[in-house]
XYZ file of N, CA, C and O in Angstrom:
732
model
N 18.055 97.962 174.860
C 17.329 96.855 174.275
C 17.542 95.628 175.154
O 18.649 95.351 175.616
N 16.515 94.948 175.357
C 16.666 93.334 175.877
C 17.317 92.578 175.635
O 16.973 92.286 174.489
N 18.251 91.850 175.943
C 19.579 90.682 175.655
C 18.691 89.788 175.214
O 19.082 89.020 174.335
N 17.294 89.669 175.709
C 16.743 88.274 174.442
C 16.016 88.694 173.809
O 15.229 87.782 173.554
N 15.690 89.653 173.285
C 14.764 90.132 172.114
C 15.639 90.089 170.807
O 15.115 90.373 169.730
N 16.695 89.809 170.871
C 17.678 89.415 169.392
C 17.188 87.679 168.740
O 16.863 87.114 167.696
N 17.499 87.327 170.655
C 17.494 85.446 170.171
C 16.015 85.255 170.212
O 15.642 84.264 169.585
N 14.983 86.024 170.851
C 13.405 85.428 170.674
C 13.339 85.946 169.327
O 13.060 85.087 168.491
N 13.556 87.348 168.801
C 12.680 87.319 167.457
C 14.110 88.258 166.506
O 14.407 89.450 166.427
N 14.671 87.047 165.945
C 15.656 87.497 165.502
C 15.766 87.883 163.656
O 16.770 88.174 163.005
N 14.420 87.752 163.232
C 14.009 88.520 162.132
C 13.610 90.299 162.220
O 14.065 91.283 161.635
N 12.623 90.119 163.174
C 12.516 91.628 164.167
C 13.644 92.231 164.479
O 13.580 93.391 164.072
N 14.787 91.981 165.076
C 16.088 92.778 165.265
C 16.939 93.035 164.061
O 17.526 94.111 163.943
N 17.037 91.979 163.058
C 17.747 92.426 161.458
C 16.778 93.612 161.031
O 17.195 94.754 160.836
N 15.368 93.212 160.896
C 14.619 94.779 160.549
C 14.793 95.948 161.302
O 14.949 97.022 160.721
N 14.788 95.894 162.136
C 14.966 97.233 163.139
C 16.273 97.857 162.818
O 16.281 99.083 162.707
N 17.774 96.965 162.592
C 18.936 97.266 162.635
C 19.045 97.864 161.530
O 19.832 98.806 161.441
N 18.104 97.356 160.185
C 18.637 97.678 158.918
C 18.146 99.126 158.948
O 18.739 100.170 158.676
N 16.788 98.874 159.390
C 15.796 100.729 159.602
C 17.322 101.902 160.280
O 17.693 102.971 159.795
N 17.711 101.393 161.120
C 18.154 102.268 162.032
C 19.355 102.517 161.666
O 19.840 103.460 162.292
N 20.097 102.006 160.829
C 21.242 102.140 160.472
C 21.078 103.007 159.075
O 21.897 103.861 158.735
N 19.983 102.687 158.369
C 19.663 103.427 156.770
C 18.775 104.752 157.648
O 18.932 105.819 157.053
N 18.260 104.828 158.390
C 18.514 106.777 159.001
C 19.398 107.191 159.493
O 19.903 108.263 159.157
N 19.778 106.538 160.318
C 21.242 107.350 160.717
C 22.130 107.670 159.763
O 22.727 108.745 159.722
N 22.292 106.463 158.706
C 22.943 107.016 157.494
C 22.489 108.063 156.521
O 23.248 108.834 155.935
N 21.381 108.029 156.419
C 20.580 109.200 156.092
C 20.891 110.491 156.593
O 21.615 111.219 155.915
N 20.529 110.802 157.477
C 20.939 111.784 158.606
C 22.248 112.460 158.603
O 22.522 113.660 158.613
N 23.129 111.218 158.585
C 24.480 111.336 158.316
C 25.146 112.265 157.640
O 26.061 112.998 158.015
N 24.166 112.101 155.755
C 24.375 112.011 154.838
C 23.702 113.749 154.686
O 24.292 114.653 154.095
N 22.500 113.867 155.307
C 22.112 115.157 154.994
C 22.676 115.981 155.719
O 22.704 117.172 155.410
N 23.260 115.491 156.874
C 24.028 116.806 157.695
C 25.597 116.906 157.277
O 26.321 117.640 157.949
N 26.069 116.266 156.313
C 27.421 116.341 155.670
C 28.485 115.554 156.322
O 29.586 115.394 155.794
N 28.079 114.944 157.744
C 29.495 113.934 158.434
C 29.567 112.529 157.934
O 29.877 111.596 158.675
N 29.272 112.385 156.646
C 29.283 111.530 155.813
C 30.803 111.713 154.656
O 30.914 112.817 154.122
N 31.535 110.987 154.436
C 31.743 111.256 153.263
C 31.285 110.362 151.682
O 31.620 110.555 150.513
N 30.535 109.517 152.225
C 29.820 108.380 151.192
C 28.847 109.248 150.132
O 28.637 108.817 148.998
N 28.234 110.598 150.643
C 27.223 111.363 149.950
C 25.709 110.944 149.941
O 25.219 109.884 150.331
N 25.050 112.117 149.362
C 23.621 112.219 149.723
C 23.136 111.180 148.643
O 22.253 110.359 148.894
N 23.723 111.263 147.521
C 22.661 110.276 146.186
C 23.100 109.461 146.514
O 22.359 109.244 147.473
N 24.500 107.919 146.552
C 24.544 106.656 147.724
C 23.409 106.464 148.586
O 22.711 105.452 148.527
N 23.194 107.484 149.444
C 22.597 106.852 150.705
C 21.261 107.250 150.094
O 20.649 106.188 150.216
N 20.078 108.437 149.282
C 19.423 108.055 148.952
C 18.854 106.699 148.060
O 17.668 106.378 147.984
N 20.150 105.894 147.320
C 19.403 105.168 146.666
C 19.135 104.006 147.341
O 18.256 103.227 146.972
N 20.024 103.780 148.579
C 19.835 103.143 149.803
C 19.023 102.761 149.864
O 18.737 101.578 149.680
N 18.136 103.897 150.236
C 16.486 104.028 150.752
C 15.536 103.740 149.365
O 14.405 103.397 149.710
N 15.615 103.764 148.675
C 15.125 103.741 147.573
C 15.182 102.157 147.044
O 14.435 101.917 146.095
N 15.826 101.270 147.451
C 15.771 100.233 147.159
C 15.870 99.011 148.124
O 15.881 97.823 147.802
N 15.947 99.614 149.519
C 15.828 98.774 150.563
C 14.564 98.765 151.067
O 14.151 98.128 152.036
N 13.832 99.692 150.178
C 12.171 99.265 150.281
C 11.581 98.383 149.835
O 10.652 97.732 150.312
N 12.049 98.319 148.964
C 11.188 96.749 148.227
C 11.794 95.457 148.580
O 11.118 94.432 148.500
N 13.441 95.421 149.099
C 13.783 94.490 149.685
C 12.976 93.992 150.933
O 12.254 92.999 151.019
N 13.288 94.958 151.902
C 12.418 94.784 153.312
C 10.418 93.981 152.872
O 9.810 92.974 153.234
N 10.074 95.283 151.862
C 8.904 94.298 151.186
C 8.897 92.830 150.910
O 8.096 91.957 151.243
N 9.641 92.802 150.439
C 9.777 91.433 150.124
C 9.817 90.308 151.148
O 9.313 89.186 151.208
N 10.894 91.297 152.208
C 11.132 89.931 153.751
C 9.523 90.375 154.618
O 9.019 89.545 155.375
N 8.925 91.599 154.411
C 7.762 91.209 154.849
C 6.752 90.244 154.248
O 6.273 89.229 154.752
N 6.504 90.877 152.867
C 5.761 89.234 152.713
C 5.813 88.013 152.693
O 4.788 87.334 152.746
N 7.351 87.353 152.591
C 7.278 86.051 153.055
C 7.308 85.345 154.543
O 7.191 84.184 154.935
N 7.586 86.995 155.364
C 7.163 86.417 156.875
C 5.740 86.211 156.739
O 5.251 85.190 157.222
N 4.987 87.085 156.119
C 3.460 87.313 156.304
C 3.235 85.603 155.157
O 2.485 84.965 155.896
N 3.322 85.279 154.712
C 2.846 84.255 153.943
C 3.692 82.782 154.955
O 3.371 81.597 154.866
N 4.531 83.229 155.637
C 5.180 82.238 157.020
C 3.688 81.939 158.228
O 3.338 80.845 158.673
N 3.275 82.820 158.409
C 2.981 83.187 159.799
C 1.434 82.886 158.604
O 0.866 82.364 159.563
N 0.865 82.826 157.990
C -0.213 82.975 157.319
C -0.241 81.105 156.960
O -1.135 80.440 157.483
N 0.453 80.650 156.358
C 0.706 79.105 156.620
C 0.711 78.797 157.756
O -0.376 78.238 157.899
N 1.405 78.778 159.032
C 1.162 78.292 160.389
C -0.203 78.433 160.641
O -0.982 77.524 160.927
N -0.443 79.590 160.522
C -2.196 80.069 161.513
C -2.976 79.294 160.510
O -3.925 78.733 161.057
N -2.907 79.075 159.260
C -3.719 77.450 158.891
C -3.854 76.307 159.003
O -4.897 75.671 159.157
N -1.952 75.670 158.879
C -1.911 74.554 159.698
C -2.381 74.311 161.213
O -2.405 73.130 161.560
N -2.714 75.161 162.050
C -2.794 74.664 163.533
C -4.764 74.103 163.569
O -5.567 73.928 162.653
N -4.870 73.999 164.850
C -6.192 73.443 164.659
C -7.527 74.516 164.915
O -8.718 74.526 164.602
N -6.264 75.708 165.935
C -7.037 77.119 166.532
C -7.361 77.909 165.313
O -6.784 78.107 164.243
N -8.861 78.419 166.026
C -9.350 79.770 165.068
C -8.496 80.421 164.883
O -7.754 80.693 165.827
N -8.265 80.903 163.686
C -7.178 81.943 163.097
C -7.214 83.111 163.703
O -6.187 83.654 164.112
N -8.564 83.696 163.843
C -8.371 84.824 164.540
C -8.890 84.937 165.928
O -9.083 86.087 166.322
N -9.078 84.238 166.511
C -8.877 83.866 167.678
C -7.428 83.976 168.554
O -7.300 84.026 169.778
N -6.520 83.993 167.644
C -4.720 84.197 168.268
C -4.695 85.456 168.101
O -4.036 86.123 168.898
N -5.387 86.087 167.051
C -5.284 87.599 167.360
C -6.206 88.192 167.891
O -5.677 89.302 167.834
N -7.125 88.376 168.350
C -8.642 88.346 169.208
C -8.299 89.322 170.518
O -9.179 90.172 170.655
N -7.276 89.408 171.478
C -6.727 90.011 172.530
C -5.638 91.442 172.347
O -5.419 92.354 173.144
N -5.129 91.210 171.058
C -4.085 92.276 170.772
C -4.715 93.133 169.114
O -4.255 93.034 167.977
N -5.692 93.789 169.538
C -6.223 94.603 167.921
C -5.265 95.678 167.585
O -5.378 96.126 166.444
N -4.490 96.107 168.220
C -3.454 97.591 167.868
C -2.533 96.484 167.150
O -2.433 96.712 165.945
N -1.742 95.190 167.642
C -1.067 94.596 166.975
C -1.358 94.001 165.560
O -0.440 93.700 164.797
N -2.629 93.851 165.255
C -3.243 93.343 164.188
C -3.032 94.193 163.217
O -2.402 94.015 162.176
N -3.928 95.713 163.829
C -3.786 96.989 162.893
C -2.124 97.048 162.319
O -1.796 97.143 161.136
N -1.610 97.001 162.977
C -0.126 97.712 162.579
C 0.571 96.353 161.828
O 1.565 96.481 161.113
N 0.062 95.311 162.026
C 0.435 94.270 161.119
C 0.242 94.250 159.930
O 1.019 94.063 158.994
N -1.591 94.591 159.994
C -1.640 94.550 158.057
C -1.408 95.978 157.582
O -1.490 96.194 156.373
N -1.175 96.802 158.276
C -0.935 98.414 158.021
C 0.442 97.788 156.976
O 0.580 97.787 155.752
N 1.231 97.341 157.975
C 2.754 97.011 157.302
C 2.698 95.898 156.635
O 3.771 95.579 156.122
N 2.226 95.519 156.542
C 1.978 94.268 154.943
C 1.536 95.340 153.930
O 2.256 95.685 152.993
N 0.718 95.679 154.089
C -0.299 96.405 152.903
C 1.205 97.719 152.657
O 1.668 97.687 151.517
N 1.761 98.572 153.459
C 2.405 99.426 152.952
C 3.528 99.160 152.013
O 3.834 99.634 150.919
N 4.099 98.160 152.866
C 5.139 97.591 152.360
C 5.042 97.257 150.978
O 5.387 98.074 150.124
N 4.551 95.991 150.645
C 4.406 95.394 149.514
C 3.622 96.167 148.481
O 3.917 95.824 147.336
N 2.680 97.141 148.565
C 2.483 97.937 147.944
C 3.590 98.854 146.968
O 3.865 98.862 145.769
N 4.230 99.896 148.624
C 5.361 100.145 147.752
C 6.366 99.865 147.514
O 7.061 100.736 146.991
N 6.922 98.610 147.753
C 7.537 97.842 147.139
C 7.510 97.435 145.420
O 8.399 97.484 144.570
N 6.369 97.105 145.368
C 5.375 96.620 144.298
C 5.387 98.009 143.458
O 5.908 97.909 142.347
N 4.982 99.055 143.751
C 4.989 100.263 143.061
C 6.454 100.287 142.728
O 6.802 100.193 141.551
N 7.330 100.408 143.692
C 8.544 100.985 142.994
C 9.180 100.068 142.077
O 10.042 100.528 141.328
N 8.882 98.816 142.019
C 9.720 97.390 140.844
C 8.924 98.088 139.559
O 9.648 98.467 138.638
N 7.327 98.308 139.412
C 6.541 98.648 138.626
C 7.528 100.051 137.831
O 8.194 100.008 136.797
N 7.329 101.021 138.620
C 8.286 102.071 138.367
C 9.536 102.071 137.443
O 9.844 102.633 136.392
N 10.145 101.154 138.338
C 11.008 100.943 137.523
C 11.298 100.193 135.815
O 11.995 100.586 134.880
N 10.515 99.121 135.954
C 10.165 98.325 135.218
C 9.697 99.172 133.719
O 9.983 98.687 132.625
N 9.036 100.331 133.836
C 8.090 100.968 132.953
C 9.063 102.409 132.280
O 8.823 103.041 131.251
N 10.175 102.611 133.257
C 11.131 103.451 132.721
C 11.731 103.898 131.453
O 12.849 103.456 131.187
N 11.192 104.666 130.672
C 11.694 104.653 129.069
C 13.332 104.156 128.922
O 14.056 103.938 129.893
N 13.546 104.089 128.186
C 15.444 103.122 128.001
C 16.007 105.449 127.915
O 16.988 105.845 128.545
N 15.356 106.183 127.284
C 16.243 107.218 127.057
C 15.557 108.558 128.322
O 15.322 109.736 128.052
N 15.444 108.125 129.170
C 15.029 109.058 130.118
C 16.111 110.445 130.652
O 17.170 110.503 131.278
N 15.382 111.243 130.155
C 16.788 112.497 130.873
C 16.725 112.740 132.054
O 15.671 112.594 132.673
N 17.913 113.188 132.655
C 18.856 113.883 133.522
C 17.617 114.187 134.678
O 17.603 113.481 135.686
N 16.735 115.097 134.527
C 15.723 115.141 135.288
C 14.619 114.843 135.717
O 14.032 115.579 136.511
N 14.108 113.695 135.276
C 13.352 112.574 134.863
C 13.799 111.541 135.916
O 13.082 111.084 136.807
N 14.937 111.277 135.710
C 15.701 110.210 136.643
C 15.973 110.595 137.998
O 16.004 109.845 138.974
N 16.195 112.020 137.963
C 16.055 112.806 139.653
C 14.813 112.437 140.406
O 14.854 111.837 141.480
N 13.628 112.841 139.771
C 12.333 112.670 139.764
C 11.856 110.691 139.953
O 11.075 110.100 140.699
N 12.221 110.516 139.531
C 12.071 108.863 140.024
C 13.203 108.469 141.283
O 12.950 107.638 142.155
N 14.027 108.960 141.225
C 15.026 108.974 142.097
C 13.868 109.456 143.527
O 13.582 108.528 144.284
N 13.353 110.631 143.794
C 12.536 110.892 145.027
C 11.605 110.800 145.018
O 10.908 111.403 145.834
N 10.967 109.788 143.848
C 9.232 108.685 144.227
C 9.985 107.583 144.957
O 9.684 107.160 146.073
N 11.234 107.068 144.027
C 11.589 105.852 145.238
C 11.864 106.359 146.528
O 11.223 105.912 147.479
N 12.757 107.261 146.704
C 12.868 107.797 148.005
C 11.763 107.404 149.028
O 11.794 106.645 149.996
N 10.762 108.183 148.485
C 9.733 108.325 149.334
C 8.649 106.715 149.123
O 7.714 106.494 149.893
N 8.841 106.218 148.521
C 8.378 104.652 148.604
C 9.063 104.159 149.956
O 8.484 104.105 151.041
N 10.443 103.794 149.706
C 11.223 103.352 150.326
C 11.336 104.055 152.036
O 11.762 103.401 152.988
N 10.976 105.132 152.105
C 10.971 105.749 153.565
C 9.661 105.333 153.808
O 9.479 104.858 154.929
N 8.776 105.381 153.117
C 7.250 104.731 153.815
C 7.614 103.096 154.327
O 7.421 102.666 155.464
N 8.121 102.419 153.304
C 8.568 100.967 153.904
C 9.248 101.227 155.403
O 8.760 100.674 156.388
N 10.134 101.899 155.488
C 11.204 102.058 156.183
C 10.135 102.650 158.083
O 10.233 102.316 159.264
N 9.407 103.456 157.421
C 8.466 103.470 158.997
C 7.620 102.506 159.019
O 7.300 101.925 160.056
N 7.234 102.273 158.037
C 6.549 100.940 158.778
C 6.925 99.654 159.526
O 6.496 99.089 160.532
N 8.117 99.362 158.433
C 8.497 98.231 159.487
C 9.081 98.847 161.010
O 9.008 98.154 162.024
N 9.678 100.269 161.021
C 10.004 100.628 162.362
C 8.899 100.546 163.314
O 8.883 99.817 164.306
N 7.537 101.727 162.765
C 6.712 100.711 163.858
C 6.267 99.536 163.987
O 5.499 99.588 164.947
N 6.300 98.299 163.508
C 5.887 97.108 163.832
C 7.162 96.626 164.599
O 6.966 96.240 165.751
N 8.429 96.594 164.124
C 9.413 96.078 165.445
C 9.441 96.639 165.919
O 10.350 96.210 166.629
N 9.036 98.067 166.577
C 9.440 98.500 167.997
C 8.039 98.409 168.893
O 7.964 98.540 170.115
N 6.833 98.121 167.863
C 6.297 97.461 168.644
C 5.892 96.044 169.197
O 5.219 95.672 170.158
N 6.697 95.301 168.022
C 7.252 93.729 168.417
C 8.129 94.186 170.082
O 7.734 93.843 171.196
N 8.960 94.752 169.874
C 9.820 95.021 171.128
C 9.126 95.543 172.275
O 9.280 94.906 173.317
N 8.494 96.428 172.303
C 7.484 96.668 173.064
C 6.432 95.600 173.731
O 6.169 95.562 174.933
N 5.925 94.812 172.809
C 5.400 93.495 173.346
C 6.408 92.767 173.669
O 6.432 93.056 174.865
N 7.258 92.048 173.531
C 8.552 91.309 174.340
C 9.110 91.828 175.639
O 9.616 91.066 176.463
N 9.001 93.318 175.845
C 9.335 93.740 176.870
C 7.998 93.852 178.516
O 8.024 94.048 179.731
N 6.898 93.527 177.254
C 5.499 94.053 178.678
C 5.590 92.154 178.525
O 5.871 91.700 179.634
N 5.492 91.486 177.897
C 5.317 89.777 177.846
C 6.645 88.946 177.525
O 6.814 88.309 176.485
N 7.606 89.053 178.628
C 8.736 88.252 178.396
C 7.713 86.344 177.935
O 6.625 85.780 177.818
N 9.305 86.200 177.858
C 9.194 84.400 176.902
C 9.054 83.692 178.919
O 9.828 83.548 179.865
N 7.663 83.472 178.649
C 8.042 82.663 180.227
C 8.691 80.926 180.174
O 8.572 79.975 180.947
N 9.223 81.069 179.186
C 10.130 79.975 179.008
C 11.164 80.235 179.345
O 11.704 79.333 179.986
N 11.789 81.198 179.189
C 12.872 81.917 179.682
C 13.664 81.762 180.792
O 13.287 82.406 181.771
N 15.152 80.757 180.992
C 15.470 80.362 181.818
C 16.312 80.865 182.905
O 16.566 80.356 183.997
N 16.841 82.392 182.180
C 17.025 83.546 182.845
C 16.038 85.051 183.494
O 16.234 86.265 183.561
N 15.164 84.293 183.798
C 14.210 84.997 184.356
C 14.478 85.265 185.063
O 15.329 84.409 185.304
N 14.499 85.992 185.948
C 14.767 86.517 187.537
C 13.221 86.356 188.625
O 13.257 86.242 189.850
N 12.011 86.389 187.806
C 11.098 86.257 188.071
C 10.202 85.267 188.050
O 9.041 85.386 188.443
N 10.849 83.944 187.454
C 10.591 82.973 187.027
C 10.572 81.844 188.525
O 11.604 81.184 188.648
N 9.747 81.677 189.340
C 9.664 80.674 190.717
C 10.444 79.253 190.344
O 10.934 78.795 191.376
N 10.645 78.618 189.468
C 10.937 77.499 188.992
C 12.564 78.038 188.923
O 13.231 77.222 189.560
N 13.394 79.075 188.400
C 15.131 79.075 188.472
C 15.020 78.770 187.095
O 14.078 78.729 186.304
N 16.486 78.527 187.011
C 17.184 78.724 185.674
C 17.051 77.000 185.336
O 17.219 76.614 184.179
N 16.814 76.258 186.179
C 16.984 74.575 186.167
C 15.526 74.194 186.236
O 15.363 72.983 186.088
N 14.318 74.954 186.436
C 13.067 74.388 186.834
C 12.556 73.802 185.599
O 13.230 73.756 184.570
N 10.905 73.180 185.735
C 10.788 72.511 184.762
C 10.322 73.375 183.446
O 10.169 72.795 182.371
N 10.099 74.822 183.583
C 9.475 75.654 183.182
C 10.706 75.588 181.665
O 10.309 75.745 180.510
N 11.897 75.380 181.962
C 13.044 75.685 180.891
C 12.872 74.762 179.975
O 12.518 73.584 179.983
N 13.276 75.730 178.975
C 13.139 75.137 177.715
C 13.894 75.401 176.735
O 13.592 76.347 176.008
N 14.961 74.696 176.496
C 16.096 74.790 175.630
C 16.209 75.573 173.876
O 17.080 76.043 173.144
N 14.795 75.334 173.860
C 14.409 75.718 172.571
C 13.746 76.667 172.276
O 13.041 76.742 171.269
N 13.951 77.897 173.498
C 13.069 78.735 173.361
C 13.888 80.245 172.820
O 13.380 81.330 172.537
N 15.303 79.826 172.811
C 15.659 80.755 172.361
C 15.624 81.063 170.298
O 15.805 82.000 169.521
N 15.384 80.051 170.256
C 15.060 80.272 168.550
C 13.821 80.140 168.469
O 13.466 79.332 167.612
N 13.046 80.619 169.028
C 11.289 80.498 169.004
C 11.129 81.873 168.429
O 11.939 82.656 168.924
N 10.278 82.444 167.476
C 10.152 83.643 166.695
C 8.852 84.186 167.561
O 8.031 83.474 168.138
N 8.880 85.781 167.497
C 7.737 86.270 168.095
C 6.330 85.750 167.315
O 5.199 85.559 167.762
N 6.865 85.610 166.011
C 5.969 85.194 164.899
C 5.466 83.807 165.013
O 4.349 83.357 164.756
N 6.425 83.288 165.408
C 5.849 82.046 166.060
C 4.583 81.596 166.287
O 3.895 80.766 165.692
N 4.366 82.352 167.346
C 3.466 82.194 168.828
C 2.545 82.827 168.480
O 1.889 83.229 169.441
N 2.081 83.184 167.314
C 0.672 83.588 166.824
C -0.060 82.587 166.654
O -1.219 82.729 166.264
């Protein structure tokens, strides 16, 4: 991974980390070198879907306020990158959906539900929560993917940068600049 793809889009790297750490734990968990167990780490997944939902839609309602406040056509900033667009509202729409489904779910749960009933909601969330869980994987790895073909040419460790680490091109403030940003 890129040493500045943490500090350019450092919402993008908490998502990616959380994805990648809740499969591996997964994984973990189904191949037995776990000792935490399989129902733990499923409910993991099962409820870090609607969380992650949640941090997607208030990025998306972030980045949805900016692209109004500015003076540029809204879609005009996205106009050059359509695969990025697609996979943007792909992962809004999945997310918060099942996100949204699984609070619903829950919410509607009889108070005396049996033993197998609760298994059974147990692997709708599952599978809510793993749909969240690829989606946001592909949108940050293809956030990362774009950071890696379009470094920050603000970037004062450029190696490629004609201006140096001192030119006028630097910009102190570019390391807390969000990929989300720059839409």
């Amino acid at each position: 991974m890129s040493a500045r793809f943490p500090a350019v889009a450092p919402l993008q790297t908490c998502k990616l980390t959380a994805v990648l750490v809740t499969g591996l734990a997964t994984i973990a968990a189904l191949t037995g070198l776990t000792p935490v167990g399989l129902l733990r780490t499923l409910l993991i997944v099962a409820f870090l879907g609607p969380l992650l939902g949640l941090v997607v839609l208030v990025e998306t309602v972030v980045v949805g306020y900016r692209v109004l406040a500015t003076d540029d056509a809204p879609l005009g900033r996205f106009g050059d990158r359509p695969v990025y667009v697609v996979v943007r509202v792909l992962e809004v729409v999945l997310t918060v959906t099942a996100g949204g489904a699984f609070v619903v779910l829950i919410a509607t749960l009889p108070e005396d539900l049996p033993g197998p009933g609760a298994i059974g909601v147990l692997f709708v969330g599952v599978a809510l929560g793993g749909l969240v869980l690829v989606a946001v994987l592909v949108r940050t790895v293809l956030e990362y993917v774009l950071h890696r073909r379009h470094p920050d040419p603000d970037d004062p460790d450029d190696p490629d940068d004609p201006d140096g680490p001192d030119g006028p091109d630097a910009n102190p403030q570019s390391a807390s600049r969000s990929v989300d940003a720059g839409e």
